[in-house]
C-alpha cells in the first residue's frame, strides 16, 4: 500500500462555477476539513474527524487554521522571461524588442534553458503554483528543458516551442516548415508523457506569416488532442499593426480562425480589446480567454472586462504572464484581477478569484479532471495558505468577521510569505 498522509486544516472546495451560480452555493470552506493523500493522488476529502477515523494509519500533518486549497494554475506565462521580469518603461512592441527578444536569444544554450527552467519552477512553487502553461522560446531545447525539469518534480506543465518567422531578430526566427517540423517532433516526444501537455505555440499574429499560421493550423488539425496557445488583442497599437499585416482579416481573432487556429483547446492570452464578433465567436467555439491582469497593468494594455466575458459563458483562466506580468504570485494576480474588474463596476468575490486561479484555469487548460479542485482521484497538487502571514495581514485579520474576509485580505495583501506549503503530486516541495 502507498503511503497515506492526512492534511488537516481549513479546506476550500468547489462544486460548481461561481460565475454561473451564486458563490455561496458552490464554494465552501470547511473550518475542520481534511485531505487524504495516497501516493501522488487525493484519495478523500471531508470532515477531519470522519476522514481520520476511516484512515487511522495515515500520517497526520496539521495545518490548524491555514487554508488548504488546490494548487494555483497559471494559465499563461513565459518561463524564459524569468530573469528579465520588471523591465522598465516600454509598451508592448518596444518591450519585446528592447528586452524580451534579447533574453530569449540566450536560450540557444540548452544549459541556460535548463537553469532558468529550474529557477522558474522553484519560484512558482514558492508561490503556491503547481501547474503552468508557459511559452518556451523558438529553440526546441527550451521545450525539453521545461518538460524535463517538470518531470523530475512530478509536475504537470503545458509548454510548446514559440514559433516566429517574421518581425523578430534573425536569431529568433524559424520558418513555416521548420516551425511545423520542430513542433511536430516535440509534441510526439512529449505530449502525454507523464504529466506533460504540449501546446502548439504561434507567438502572435505579428510574428507569424500566414504560411506559418497555416502550417501550425494543419499540425493542430492532425493533433487535436494538443492545446494551442497564443496572444490576442493585447494593446491597441498591436491591433492596428495586425490590421496592416492581415488586410483581409475581419479582426484579430480572424487571423487565427482563417488558419485553423480557433477552437476550444485554444488559449487566447489577454483578449482585452475584443470586437463583438470576436466575443461571439469565442463564446460559440468555447475558446479560452486567459486573463493576465498584472501584465495588462504593467505594460499599460488596459483592464479586461472579465465579468462581461464570464456572462457570455466564455471559459476563463487566470495568469501571471511572467515576465510581462510583474509578479510570479497568483495572489498578486488575483488582486490585480479584482482591481481590473472594479474598473468595470464589478467587485469580484474572493471565492470567484480563488476559483479563477485554480479550477477555472484548470478547466481552461482542459485539465479539470486531474487538477484544480480538492477532489478524490485528482493529483495531490495543493497550496496551503497562512491567512496571517504578515503584520499587515494579521492586524487586518484581527478585525475580520469571517474566513472569507481573511481570504480576501490575503489575496489583496499577500505574496509568497503566505505560502505555508506547496504539494506537487503528493510531495511537499516547500514549507
Ligand atoms: N505578445 C507577443 N509576445 C508577448 C510576450 O512575450 N508578452 C506579452 N505580454 N505579450 C506578447
Ligand atoms: Zn504572454
Coordinates of C-alpha atoms and ligand atoms in Angstrom, one line a residue:
X1 CA 0.0 0.0 0.0
X2 CA 1.2 3.5 -0.8
X3 CA 2.0 5.9 1.9
X4 CA -1.1 7.9 3.1
X5 CA -0.9 11.4 4.5
X6 CA -3.8 13.3 6.1
X7 CA -3.6 17.1 5.8
X8 CA -5.9 18.8 8.3
X9 CA -6.9 22.5 8.3
X10 CA -9.5 24.7 6.6
X11 CA -10.3 23.2 3.2
X12 CA -11.5 25.0 0.1
X13 CA -13.8 23.0 -2.2
X14 CA -15.8 23.8 -5.3
X15 CA -18.9 22.1 -6.6
X16 CA -19.6 24.5 -9.4
X17 CA -18.5 27.7 -11.2
X18 CA -19.1 30.8 -9.1
X19 CA -19.6 32.8 -12.2
X20 CA -22.6 30.6 -13.1
X21 CA -24.2 30.0 -9.8
X22 CA -24.0 32.2 -6.6
X23 CA -20.7 31.5 -4.9
X24 CA -22.4 30.6 -1.6
X25 CA -23.9 27.6 -3.4
X26 CA -20.8 26.2 -5.0
X27 CA -17.8 27.2 -2.9
X28 CA -17.2 26.0 0.6
X29 CA -14.6 26.5 3.3
X30 CA -14.7 23.7 5.9
X31 CA -13.1 25.0 9.1
X32 CA -12.3 21.5 10.2
X33 CA -11.5 19.8 7.0
X34 CA -9.1 17.2 5.8
X35 CA -7.5 15.9 2.6
X36 CA -6.2 12.4 2.4
X37 CA -3.2 11.9 0.1
X38 CA -2.5 8.4 -1.3
X39 CA 0.8 8.5 -3.2
X40 CA 0.5 11.2 -5.9
X41 CA -3.3 11.4 -5.7
X42 CA -6.0 12.7 -3.4
X43 CA -8.0 9.8 -2.0
X44 CA -10.6 11.5 0.1
X45 CA -11.8 15.0 1.2
X46 CA -14.1 15.7 4.0
X47 CA -14.5 16.5 7.7
X48 CA -11.3 15.9 9.6
X49 CA -12.9 13.6 12.2
X50 CA -14.6 11.4 9.7
X51 CA -11.6 11.0 7.3
X52 CA -9.2 10.4 10.2
X53 CA -11.4 7.7 11.7
X54 CA -11.7 6.0 8.4
X55 CA -7.9 6.1 7.8
X56 CA -6.3 5.7 11.2
X57 CA -3.0 4.5 9.7
X58 CA -2.4 7.8 7.7
X59 CA 0.3 10.2 8.9
X60 CA -1.4 13.4 10.1
X61 CA 0.0 16.8 9.2
X62 CA -2.0 19.5 11.0
X63 CA -2.2 22.9 9.3
X64 CA -4.5 24.3 12.0
X65 CA -6.3 27.4 10.6
X66 CA -4.3 27.5 7.4
X67 CA -6.3 27.3 4.2
X68 CA -5.7 24.1 2.2
X69 CA -6.6 24.8 -1.4
X70 CA -6.0 23.4 -4.8
X71 CA -2.5 24.4 -6.1
X72 CA -2.6 27.5 -8.3
X73 CA -2.7 27.0 -12.0
X74 CA -1.0 29.8 -14.0
X75 CA -2.6 29.6 -17.4
X76 CA -0.2 31.8 -19.4
X77 CA 3.4 32.6 -18.7
X78 CA 6.8 32.9 -20.4
X79 CA 9.3 31.0 -18.3
X80 CA 12.2 32.3 -20.5
X81 CA 11.4 35.8 -19.2
X82 CA 12.1 34.9 -15.6
X83 CA 15.4 36.8 -15.5
X84 CA 14.1 40.0 -17.1
X85 CA 10.8 40.4 -15.2
X86 CA 10.2 44.0 -14.1
X87 CA 12.0 45.7 -17.1
X88 CA 11.2 49.3 -17.2
X89 CA 9.3 51.8 -19.3
X90 CA 8.1 50.3 -22.6
X91 CA 4.9 49.5 -24.3
X92 CA 4.4 46.0 -25.8
X93 CA 6.2 46.1 -29.1
X94 CA 9.2 48.1 -27.7
X95 CA 9.3 46.0 -24.6
X96 CA 9.5 42.9 -26.8
X97 CA 12.3 44.4 -28.9
X98 CA 14.2 46.0 -26.1
X99 CA 14.2 43.3 -23.5
X100 CA 12.3 40.1 -24.3
X101 CA 13.8 39.0 -27.6
X102 CA 17.4 39.6 -26.3
X103 CA 16.7 37.5 -23.3
X104 CA 15.0 34.7 -25.3
X105 CA 18.0 34.6 -27.7
X106 CA 20.1 33.3 -24.8
X107 CA 18.0 30.1 -24.8
X108 CA 20.0 28.8 -27.8
X109 CA 22.2 27.5 -24.9
X110 CA 20.5 24.4 -23.5
X111 CA 22.3 24.7 -20.2
X112 CA 21.0 28.2 -19.7
X113 CA 17.5 27.0 -20.6
X114 CA 17.8 24.2 -18.1
X115 CA 19.0 26.6 -15.3
X116 CA 16.1 29.0 -15.9
X117 CA 13.5 26.3 -16.1
X118 CA 14.6 25.0 -12.7
X119 CA 14.7 28.6 -11.3
X120 CA 11.3 29.3 -12.7
X121 CA 9.7 26.1 -11.2
X122 CA 11.3 26.9 -7.9
X123 CA 9.9 30.4 -7.9
X124 CA 6.4 29.4 -8.9
X125 CA 6.3 26.5 -6.4
X126 CA 7.3 29.0 -3.7
X127 CA 4.2 31.0 -4.7
X128 CA 1.9 28.0 -4.5
X129 CA 1.7 27.4 -8.2
X130 CA 1.6 23.8 -9.1
X131 CA 0.9 23.9 -12.9
X132 CA 1.9 26.4 -15.5
X133 CA 1.1 26.9 -19.2
X134 CA 4.2 28.6 -20.4
X135 CA 5.6 29.7 -23.7
X136 CA 9.1 28.4 -24.4
X137 CA 11.4 30.1 -27.0
X138 CA 11.9 29.2 -30.6
X139 CA 14.6 26.7 -29.6
X140 CA 13.3 23.1 -29.2
X141 CA 15.8 22.6 -26.4
X142 CA 13.9 25.2 -24.4
X143 CA 10.8 23.0 -24.5
X144 CA 12.9 19.9 -23.5
X145 CA 14.3 22.0 -20.6
X146 CA 10.9 22.8 -19.0
X147 CA 9.3 19.4 -19.6
X148 CA 12.4 17.6 -18.2
X149 CA 12.6 19.8 -15.1
X150 CA 8.8 19.4 -14.5
X151 CA 9.1 15.6 -15.0
X152 CA 11.8 15.5 -12.3
X153 CA 9.3 17.2 -10.0
X154 CA 6.3 15.0 -11.0
X155 CA 4.6 18.3 -12.1
X156 CA 2.1 18.9 -14.9
X157 CA 3.2 21.7 -17.2
X158 CA 1.9 22.9 -20.6
X159 CA 4.5 24.3 -23.0
X160 CA 5.5 24.5 -26.6
X161 CA 8.1 25.9 -29.0
X162 CA 7.3 29.5 -29.7
X163 CA 7.0 30.0 -33.4
X164 CA 8.1 33.2 -35.2
X165 CA 9.0 33.6 -38.8
X166 CA 8.9 37.4 -39.2
X167 CA 9.2 40.7 -37.3
X168 CA 11.7 39.1 -34.9
X169 CA 15.5 39.2 -34.8
X170 CA 17.4 36.8 -37.2
X171 CA 18.5 34.5 -34.4
X172 CA 14.9 34.2 -33.2
X173 CA 13.2 33.3 -36.5
X174 CA 12.2 29.9 -37.8
X175 CA 10.2 29.2 -41.0
X176 CA 6.8 27.9 -41.6
X177 CA 8.2 24.4 -42.4
X178 CA 10.7 24.3 -39.5
X179 CA 8.1 25.5 -37.1
X180 CA 5.8 22.7 -38.2
X181 CA 8.6 20.1 -38.2
X182 CA 10.0 21.1 -34.8
X183 CA 6.6 21.4 -33.1
X184 CA 5.5 18.0 -34.5
X185 CA 8.7 16.3 -33.3
X186 CA 8.3 17.9 -29.8
X187 CA 4.7 17.1 -29.4
X188 CA 5.3 13.5 -30.5
X189 CA 8.1 13.3 -28.0
X190 CA 6.3 14.9 -25.0
X191 CA 2.6 15.2 -25.2
X192 CA 1.0 12.8 -22.7
X193 CA 4.4 11.6 -21.4
X194 CA 3.9 11.6 -17.7
X195 CA 2.1 14.8 -16.9
X196 CA 3.5 16.8 -20.0
X197 CA 1.0 18.6 -22.2
X198 CA 2.1 20.1 -25.5
X199 CA 0.7 23.4 -26.8
X200 CA 1.3 24.4 -30.4
X201 CA 2.5 27.9 -29.9
X202 CA 2.4 30.7 -32.5
X203 CA 3.6 33.7 -30.5
X204 CA 1.1 36.1 -32.0
X205 CA 0.0 37.0 -35.5
X206 CA 2.5 39.9 -36.0
X207 CA 5.4 37.4 -35.7
X208 CA 4.0 34.7 -38.0
X209 CA 3.4 34.8 -41.7
X210 CA 0.1 33.5 -43.0
X211 CA 2.1 30.5 -44.2
X212 CA 3.3 29.7 -40.7
X213 CA -0.1 30.1 -39.2
X214 CA -1.5 27.7 -41.8
X215 CA 1.2 25.2 -41.1
X216 CA 0.5 25.3 -37.4
X217 CA -3.2 25.1 -38.0
X218 CA -2.6 22.0 -40.1
X219 CA -0.5 20.5 -37.3
X220 CA -3.3 21.2 -34.8
X221 CA -5.8 19.5 -37.1
X222 CA -3.5 16.5 -37.1
X223 CA -3.1 16.6 -33.3
X224 CA -6.4 18.0 -31.9
X225 CA -5.5 16.5 -28.6
X226 CA -2.9 19.2 -28.1
X227 CA -3.6 22.7 -26.8
X228 CA -2.8 25.8 -28.8
X229 CA -1.6 29.0 -27.1
X230 CA -1.1 32.5 -28.4
X231 CA -1.8 36.2 -27.7
X232 CA -4.9 38.1 -28.8
X233 CA -5.8 41.8 -28.7
X234 CA -3.5 42.9 -26.0
X235 CA -2.7 46.5 -27.0
X236 CA -4.4 48.9 -29.3
X237 CA -1.3 49.7 -31.4
X238 CA -0.7 45.9 -31.7
X239 CA -4.2 45.5 -33.1
X240 CA -3.6 48.3 -35.6
X241 CA -0.4 46.5 -36.7
X242 CA -2.3 43.3 -37.2
X243 CA -4.8 45.1 -39.3
X244 CA -2.0 46.3 -41.6
X245 CA -0.3 42.8 -41.7
X246 CA -3.6 41.0 -42.4
X247 CA -5.7 43.3 -44.6
X248 CA -8.2 40.6 -45.5
X249 CA -8.9 39.6 -41.9
X250 CA -12.2 40.7 -40.3
X251 CA -10.5 41.2 -37.0
X252 CA -7.5 39.9 -34.9
X253 CA -9.3 36.7 -34.0
X254 CA -9.9 36.0 -37.7
X255 CA -6.1 35.9 -38.3
X256 CA -6.2 32.7 -36.2
X257 CA -9.6 31.5 -37.4
X258 CA -8.7 31.7 -41.0
X259 CA -5.6 29.5 -40.5
X260 CA -7.3 26.8 -38.4
X261 CA -6.2 28.2 -35.0
X262 CA -9.5 28.7 -33.4
X263 CA -11.0 26.1 -31.1
X264 CA -12.0 25.1 -27.6
X265 CA -8.5 23.9 -26.9
X266 CA -7.1 27.3 -27.9
X267 CA -5.8 29.6 -25.2
X268 CA -6.0 33.3 -26.1
X269 CA -3.9 35.4 -23.7
X270 CA -5.1 38.9 -22.9
X271 CA -8.1 39.3 -25.3
X272 CA -8.7 42.8 -23.8
X273 CA -10.0 44.8 -26.8
X274 CA -12.3 42.4 -28.5
X275 CA -15.0 43.3 -31.0
X276 CA -18.5 42.0 -30.7
X277 CA -17.8 39.4 -33.4
X278 CA -14.7 38.2 -31.6
X279 CA -16.6 37.8 -28.3
X280 CA -19.5 36.0 -30.1
X281 CA -17.1 33.6 -31.9
X282 CA -15.1 32.8 -28.8
X283 CA -18.3 32.1 -26.9
X284 CA -19.5 29.9 -29.8
X285 CA -16.4 27.8 -30.0
X286 CA -15.6 27.9 -26.3
X287 CA -12.2 29.4 -27.0
X288 CA -10.4 30.1 -23.7
X289 CA -9.6 33.7 -22.7
X290 CA -6.7 33.9 -20.3
X291 CA -6.7 37.0 -18.2
X292 CA -3.3 38.5 -17.4
X293 CA -4.1 41.4 -15.1
X294 CA -0.7 42.3 -13.7
X295 CA 0.8 42.3 -17.2
X296 CA -2.1 44.3 -18.5
X297 CA -1.5 47.0 -15.9
X298 CA 2.3 46.8 -16.1
X299 CA 2.6 47.2 -19.9
X300 CA -0.3 49.6 -19.9
X301 CA -2.5 47.4 -22.1
X302 CA -5.9 48.0 -20.4
X303 CA -8.4 46.5 -18.0
X304 CA -10.1 43.4 -19.3
X305 CA -13.9 43.3 -18.7
X306 CA -13.8 39.8 -17.4
X307 CA -17.3 39.8 -15.8
X308 CA -18.7 40.6 -19.3
X309 CA -16.9 37.7 -20.9
X310 CA -17.9 35.4 -18.0
X311 CA -21.5 36.5 -18.5
X312 CA -21.2 35.3 -22.2
X313 CA -20.1 31.9 -21.0
X314 CA -16.5 32.2 -22.3
X315 CA -14.3 29.9 -20.3
X316 CA -11.7 31.9 -18.4
X317 CA -8.3 31.3 -16.9
X318 CA -6.0 33.5 -14.8
X319 CA -2.3 34.0 -15.4
X320 CA 0.8 35.9 -14.4
X321 CA 2.2 36.4 -18.0
X322 CA 5.7 36.3 -16.5
X323 CA 7.7 38.5 -17.3
X324 CA 5.2 41.0 -18.9
X325 CA 3.4 40.4 -15.6
X326 CA 5.1 42.0 -12.6
X327 CA 4.8 39.0 -10.2
X328 CA 5.2 35.3 -10.0
X329 CA 2.5 35.2 -7.4
X330 CA -1.1 34.2 -8.3
X331 CA -2.2 36.0 -5.1
X332 CA -0.8 39.3 -6.6
X333 CA -2.5 38.3 -9.8
X334 CA -5.9 37.7 -8.1
X335 CA -5.5 41.2 -6.5
X336 CA -4.9 42.7 -10.0
X337 CA -7.9 40.8 -11.4
X338 CA -10.0 42.3 -8.6
X339 CA -8.8 45.8 -9.4
X340 CA -9.3 45.3 -13.2
X341 CA -12.9 44.2 -12.6
X342 CA -13.5 47.2 -10.4
X343 CA -12.8 49.4 -13.4
X344 CA -15.9 47.8 -14.9
X345 CA -18.0 48.2 -11.8
X346 CA -17.9 44.6 -10.8
X347 CA -16.4 43.6 -7.4
X348 CA -15.2 40.0 -7.8
X349 CA -15.7 37.9 -4.7
X350 CA -12.7 36.2 -3.1
X351 CA -14.4 32.9 -4.0
X352 CA -14.5 33.9 -7.6
X353 CA -10.9 34.9 -7.5
X354 CA -9.8 31.7 -5.9
X355 CA -11.8 29.7 -8.5
X356 CA -10.2 31.6 -11.4
X357 CA -6.7 30.8 -10.0
X358 CA -7.4 27.1 -9.6
X359 CA -10.5 25.3 -11.0
X360 CA -11.1 28.0 -13.7
X361 CA -7.6 27.9 -15.0
X362 CA -7.6 24.1 -14.9
X363 CA -10.8 24.0 -16.9
X364 CA -9.3 26.5 -19.4
X365 CA -6.4 24.1 -19.9
X366 CA -8.7 21.1 -20.2
X367 CA -7.2 19.6 -17.1
X368 CA -10.1 19.9 -14.8
X369 CA -10.5 16.1 -14.4
X370 CA -6.9 15.9 -12.9
X371 CA -6.2 19.2 -11.1
X372 CA -7.8 22.5 -9.9
X373 CA -10.1 21.2 -7.1
X374 CA -9.6 19.1 -4.0
X375 CA -11.4 16.0 -5.3
X376 CA -10.8 12.3 -4.8
X377 CA -8.9 11.0 -7.8
X378 CA -7.2 14.3 -8.6
X379 CA -3.5 14.8 -8.4
X380 CA -2.4 15.9 -4.9
X381 CA -1.4 19.4 -6.2
X382 CA -2.1 21.6 -3.2
X383 CA -1.3 25.0 -1.8
X384 CA -1.6 25.7 1.9
X385 CA -2.1 29.4 2.7
X386 CA -1.2 31.0 6.0
X387 CA -4.0 33.6 6.4
X388 CA -1.9 35.7 8.8
X389 CA 1.4 35.7 7.0
X390 CA 2.5 39.3 7.7
X391 CA 1.9 42.0 10.3
X392 CA -0.3 43.9 7.9
X393 CA -2.5 40.9 7.2
X394 CA -2.5 39.8 10.8
X395 CA -3.8 43.1 12.1
X396 CA -6.5 43.1 9.3
X397 CA -7.5 39.6 10.2
X398 CA -8.0 40.7 13.8
X399 CA -10.8 42.8 12.6
X400 CA -12.3 40.2 10.3
X401 CA -15.8 38.8 10.8
X402 CA -15.5 35.7 8.5
X403 CA -13.0 33.4 6.9
X404 CA -13.8 35.0 3.5
X405 CA -12.7 38.4 4.8
X406 CA -9.4 36.7 5.8
X407 CA -9.1 35.1 2.4
X408 CA -9.7 38.4 0.7
X409 CA -7.1 40.2 2.9
X410 CA -4.5 37.6 1.9
X411 CA -5.4 38.0 -1.7
X412 CA -5.1 41.7 -1.6
X413 CA -2.0 41.9 0.7
X414 CA -0.3 38.5 0.4
X415 CA 2.6 37.1 -1.5
X416 CA 5.0 34.2 -1.2
X417 CA 5.1 34.7 2.5
X418 CA 1.5 33.4 2.7
X419 CA 2.5 30.1 1.2
X420 CA 2.9 27.6 4.1
X421 CA 3.4 24.7 1.8
X422 CA 3.1 23.6 -1.8
X423 CA 2.4 19.9 -2.6
X424 CA 3.0 18.6 -6.1
X425 CA 1.9 15.1 -7.0
X426 CA 1.8 14.2 -3.3
X427 CA 5.2 15.6 -2.5
X428 CA 5.7 18.6 -0.3
X429 CA 8.1 20.8 -2.2
X430 CA 8.2 23.8 0.1
X431 CA 7.4 24.6 3.7
Ligands
LIG1 N1 2.7 39.4 -27.3 C1 3.6 38.7 -28.0 N2 4.6 38.2 -27.2 C2 4.4 38.6 -26.0 C3 5.0 38.4 -24.7 O1 6.1 37.8 -24.6 N3 4.5 39.0 -23.7 C4 3.3 39.7 -23.7 N4 2.8 40.3 -22.7 N5 2.7 39.9 -24.9 C5 3.2 39.4 -26.0
LIG2 ZN1 2.3 36.3 -23.0

